PDB file of C-alpha atoms in Angstrom:
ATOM      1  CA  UNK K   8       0.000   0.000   0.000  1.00  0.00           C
ATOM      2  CA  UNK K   9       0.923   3.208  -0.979  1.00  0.00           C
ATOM      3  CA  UNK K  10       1.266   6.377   2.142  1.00  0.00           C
ATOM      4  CA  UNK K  11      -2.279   7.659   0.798  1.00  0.00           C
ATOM      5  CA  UNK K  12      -4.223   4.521   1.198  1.00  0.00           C
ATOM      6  CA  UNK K  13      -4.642   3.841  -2.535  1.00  0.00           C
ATOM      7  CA  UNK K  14      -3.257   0.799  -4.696  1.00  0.00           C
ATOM      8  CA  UNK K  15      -0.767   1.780  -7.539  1.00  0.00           C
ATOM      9  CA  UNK K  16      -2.599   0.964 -10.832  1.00  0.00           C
ATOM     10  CA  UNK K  17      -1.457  -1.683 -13.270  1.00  0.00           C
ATOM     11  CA  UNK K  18      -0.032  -0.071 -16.764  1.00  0.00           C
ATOM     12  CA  UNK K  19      -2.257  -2.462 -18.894  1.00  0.00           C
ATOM     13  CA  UNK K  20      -5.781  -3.671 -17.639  1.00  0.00           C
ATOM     14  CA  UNK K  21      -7.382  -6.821 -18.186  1.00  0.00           C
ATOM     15  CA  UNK K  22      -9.674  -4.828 -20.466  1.00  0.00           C
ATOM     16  CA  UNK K  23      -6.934  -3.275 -22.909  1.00  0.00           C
ATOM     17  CA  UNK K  24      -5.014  -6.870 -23.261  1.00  0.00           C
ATOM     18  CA  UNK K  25      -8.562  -8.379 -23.846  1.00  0.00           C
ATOM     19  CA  UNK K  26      -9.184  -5.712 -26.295  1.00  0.00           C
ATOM     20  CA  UNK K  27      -5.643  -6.212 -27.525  1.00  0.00           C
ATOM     21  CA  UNK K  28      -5.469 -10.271 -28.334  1.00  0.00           C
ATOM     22  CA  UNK K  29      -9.318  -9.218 -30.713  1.00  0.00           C
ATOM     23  CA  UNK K  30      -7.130  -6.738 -32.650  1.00  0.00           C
ATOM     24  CA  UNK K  31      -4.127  -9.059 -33.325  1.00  0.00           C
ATOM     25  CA  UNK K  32      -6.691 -12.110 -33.546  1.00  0.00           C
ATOM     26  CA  UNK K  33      -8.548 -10.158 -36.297  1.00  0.00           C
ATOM     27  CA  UNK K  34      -5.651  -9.162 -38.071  1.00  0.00           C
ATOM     28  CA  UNK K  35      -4.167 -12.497 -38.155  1.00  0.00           C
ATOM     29  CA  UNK K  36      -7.520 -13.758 -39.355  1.00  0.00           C
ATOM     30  CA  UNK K  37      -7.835 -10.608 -42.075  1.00  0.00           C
ATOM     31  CA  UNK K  38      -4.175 -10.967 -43.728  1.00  0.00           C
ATOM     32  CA  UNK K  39      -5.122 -13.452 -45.807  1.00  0.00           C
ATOM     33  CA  UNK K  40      -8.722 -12.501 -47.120  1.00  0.00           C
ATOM     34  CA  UNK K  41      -7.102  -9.057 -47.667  1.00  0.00           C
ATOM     35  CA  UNK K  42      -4.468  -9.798 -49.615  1.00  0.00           C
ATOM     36  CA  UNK K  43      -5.969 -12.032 -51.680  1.00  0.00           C
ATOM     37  CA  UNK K  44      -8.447  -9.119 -52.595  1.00  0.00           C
ATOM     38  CA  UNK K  45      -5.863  -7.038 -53.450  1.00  0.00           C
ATOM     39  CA  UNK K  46      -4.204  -8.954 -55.789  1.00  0.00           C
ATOM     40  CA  UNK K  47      -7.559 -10.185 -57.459  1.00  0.00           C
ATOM     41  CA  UNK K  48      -7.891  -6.585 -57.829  1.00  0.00           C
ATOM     42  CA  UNK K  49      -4.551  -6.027 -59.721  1.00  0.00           C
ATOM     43  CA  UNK K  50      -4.512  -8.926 -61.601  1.00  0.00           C
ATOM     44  CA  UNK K  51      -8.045  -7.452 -62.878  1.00  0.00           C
ATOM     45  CA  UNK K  52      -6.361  -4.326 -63.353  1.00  0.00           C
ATOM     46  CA  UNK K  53      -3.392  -6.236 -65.341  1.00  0.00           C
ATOM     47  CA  UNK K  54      -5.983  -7.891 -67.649  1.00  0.00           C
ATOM     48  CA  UNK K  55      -8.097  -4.700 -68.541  1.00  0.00           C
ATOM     49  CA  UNK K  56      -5.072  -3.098 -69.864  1.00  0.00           C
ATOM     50  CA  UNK K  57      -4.129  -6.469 -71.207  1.00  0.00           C
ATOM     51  CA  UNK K  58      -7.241  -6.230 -73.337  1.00  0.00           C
ATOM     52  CA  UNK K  59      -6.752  -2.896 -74.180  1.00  0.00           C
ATOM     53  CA  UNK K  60      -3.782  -3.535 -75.791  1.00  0.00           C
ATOM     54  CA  UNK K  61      -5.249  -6.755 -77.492  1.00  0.00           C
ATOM     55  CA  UNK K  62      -7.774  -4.794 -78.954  1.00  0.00           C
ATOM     56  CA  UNK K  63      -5.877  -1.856 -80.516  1.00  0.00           C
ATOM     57  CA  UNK K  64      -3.792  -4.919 -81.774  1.00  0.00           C
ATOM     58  CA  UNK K  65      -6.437  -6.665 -83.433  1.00  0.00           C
ATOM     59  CA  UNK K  66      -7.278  -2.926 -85.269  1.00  0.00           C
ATOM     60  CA  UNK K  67      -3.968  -2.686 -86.542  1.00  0.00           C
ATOM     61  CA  UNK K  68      -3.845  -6.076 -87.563  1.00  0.00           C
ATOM     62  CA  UNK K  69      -7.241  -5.909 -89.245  1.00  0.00           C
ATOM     63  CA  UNK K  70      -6.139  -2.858 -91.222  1.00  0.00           C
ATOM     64  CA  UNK K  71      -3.553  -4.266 -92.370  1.00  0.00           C
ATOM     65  CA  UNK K  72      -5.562  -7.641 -93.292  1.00  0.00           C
ATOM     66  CA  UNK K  73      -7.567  -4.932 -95.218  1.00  0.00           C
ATOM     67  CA  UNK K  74      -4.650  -3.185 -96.724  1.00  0.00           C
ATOM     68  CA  UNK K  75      -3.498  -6.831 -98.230  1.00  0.00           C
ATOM     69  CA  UNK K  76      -6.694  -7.555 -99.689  1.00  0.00           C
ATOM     70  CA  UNK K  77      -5.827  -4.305-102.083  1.00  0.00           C
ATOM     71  CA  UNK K  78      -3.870  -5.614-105.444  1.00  0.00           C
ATOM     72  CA  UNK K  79      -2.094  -2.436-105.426  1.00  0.00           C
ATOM     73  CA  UNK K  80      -0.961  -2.757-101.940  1.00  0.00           C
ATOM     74  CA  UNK K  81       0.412  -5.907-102.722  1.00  0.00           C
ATOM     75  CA  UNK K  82       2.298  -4.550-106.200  1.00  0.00           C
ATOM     76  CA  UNK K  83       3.494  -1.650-104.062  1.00  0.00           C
ATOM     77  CA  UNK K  84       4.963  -4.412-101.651  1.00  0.00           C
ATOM     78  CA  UNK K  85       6.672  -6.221-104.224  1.00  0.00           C
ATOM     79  CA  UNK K  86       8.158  -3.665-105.613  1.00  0.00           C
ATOM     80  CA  UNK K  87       9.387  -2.159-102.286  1.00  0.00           C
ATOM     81  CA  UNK K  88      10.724  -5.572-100.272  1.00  0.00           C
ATOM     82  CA  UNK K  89      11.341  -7.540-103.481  1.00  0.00           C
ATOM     83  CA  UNK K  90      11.991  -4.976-106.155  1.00  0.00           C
ATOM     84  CA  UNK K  91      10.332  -6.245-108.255  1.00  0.00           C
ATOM     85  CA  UNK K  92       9.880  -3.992-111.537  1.00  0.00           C
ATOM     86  CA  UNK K  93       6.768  -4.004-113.804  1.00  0.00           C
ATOM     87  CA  UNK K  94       7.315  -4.746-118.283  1.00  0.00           C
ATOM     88  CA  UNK K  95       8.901  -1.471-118.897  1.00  0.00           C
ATOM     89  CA  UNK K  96       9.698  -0.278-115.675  1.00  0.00           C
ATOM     90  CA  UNK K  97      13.611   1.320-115.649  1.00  0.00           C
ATOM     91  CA  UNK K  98      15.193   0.545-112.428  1.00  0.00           C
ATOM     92  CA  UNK K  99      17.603   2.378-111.093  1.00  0.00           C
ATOM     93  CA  UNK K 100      19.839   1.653-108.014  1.00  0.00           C
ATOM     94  CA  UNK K 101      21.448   3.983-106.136  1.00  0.00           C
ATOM     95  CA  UNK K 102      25.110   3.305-104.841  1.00  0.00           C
ATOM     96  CA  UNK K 103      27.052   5.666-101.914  1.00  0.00           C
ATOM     97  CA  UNK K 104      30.458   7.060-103.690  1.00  0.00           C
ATOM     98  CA  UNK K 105      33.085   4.599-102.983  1.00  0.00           C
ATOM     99  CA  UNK K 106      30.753   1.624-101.657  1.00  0.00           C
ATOM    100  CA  UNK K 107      29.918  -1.588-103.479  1.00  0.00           C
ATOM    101  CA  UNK K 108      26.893  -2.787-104.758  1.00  0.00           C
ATOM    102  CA  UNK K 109      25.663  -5.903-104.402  1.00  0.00           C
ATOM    103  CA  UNK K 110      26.595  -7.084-108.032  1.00  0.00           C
ATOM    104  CA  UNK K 111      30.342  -5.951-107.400  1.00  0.00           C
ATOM    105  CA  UNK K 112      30.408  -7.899-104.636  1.00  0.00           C
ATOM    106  CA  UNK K 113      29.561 -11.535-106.179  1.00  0.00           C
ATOM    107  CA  UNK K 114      31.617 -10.950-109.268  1.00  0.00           C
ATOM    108  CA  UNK K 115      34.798  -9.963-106.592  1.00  0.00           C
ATOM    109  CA  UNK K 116      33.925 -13.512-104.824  1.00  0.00           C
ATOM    110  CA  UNK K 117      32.967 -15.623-108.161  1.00  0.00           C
ATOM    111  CA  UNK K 118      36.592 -14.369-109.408  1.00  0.00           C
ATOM    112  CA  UNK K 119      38.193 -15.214-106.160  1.00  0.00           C
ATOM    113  CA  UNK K 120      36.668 -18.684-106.378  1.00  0.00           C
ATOM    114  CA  UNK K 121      38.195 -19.173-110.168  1.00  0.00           C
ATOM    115  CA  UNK K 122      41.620 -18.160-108.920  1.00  0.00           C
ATOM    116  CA  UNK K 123      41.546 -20.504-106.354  1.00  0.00           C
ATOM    117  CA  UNK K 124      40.345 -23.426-107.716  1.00  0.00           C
ATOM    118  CA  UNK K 125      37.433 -25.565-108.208  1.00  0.00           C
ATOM    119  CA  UNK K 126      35.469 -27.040-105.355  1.00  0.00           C
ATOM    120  CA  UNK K 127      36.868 -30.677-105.439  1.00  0.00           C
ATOM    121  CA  UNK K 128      40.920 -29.146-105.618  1.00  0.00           C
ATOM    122  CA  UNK K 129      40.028 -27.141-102.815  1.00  0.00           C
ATOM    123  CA  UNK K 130      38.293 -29.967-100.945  1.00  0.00           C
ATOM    124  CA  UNK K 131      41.608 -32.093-101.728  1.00  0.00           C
ATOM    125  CA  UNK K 132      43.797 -29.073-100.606  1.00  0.00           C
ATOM    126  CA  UNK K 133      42.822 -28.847 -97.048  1.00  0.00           C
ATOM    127  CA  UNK K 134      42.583 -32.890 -96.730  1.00  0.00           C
ATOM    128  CA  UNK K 135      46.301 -32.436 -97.276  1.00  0.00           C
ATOM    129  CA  UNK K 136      46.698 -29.533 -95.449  1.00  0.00           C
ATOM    130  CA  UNK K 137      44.886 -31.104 -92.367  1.00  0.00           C
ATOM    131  CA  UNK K 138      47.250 -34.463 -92.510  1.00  0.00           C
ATOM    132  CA  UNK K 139      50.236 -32.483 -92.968  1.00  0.00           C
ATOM    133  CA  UNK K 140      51.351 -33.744 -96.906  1.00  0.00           C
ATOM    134  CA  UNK K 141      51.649 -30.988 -98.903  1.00  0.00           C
TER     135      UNK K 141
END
């Protein structure tokens, strides 16, 4: 007892740790419902912008469906990726100033390949060349 007749008071009182274990006890119970609600929510978030993108896909894709279905799309193609030329067409190709074209190049390595030999004397070549007889 304390010089004034009263009882010191307890910090925590039955009442605040009862009130305590229901908070803990409810969070402990709520984690799990929670955060499965939150990711249902993004992963319904991730596949509304997942469709979004799907269908502005599809559009472009379906344009371009449409574009194919045009015979002069499809010439304009050719000409373009393949280069192709129409009866009467002149082609011309531009080449940079110093650079090779693509015709230059495979005469430079068809020449190369006469000088060196046919396929077979090659072939023969490095058999001898590998076992050491020259």
């Amino acid at each position: 007892m304390n010089s004034q007749g009263r009882t010191p008071r307890r910090a925590v009182t039955g009442r605040a740790l009862v009130l305590g274990t229901v908070v803990v006890l409810l969070l402990v119970l709520l984690a799990s419902p929670l955060n499965r609600y939150f990711a249902s929510r993004s992963d319904a978030s991730n596949a509304a912008t997942q469709l979004q993108q799907d269908t502005t896909k599809l559009a472009q894709l379906k344009a371009e469906q449409a574009r194919w279905g045009d015979p002069g799309y499809i010439q304009a193609q050719a000409r373009l990726r393949l280069q192709y030329a129409m009866p009467g067409d002149t082609v011309y190709q531009v080449v940079n100033h110093g650079a090779k074209n693509d015709i230059d190049k495979t005469v430079d390595t068809t020449a190369k390949a006469k000088q060196t030999g046919s396929w077979n004397t090659r072939l023969w070549g490095s058999v001898a060349h590998a076992s050491g007889t020259s």
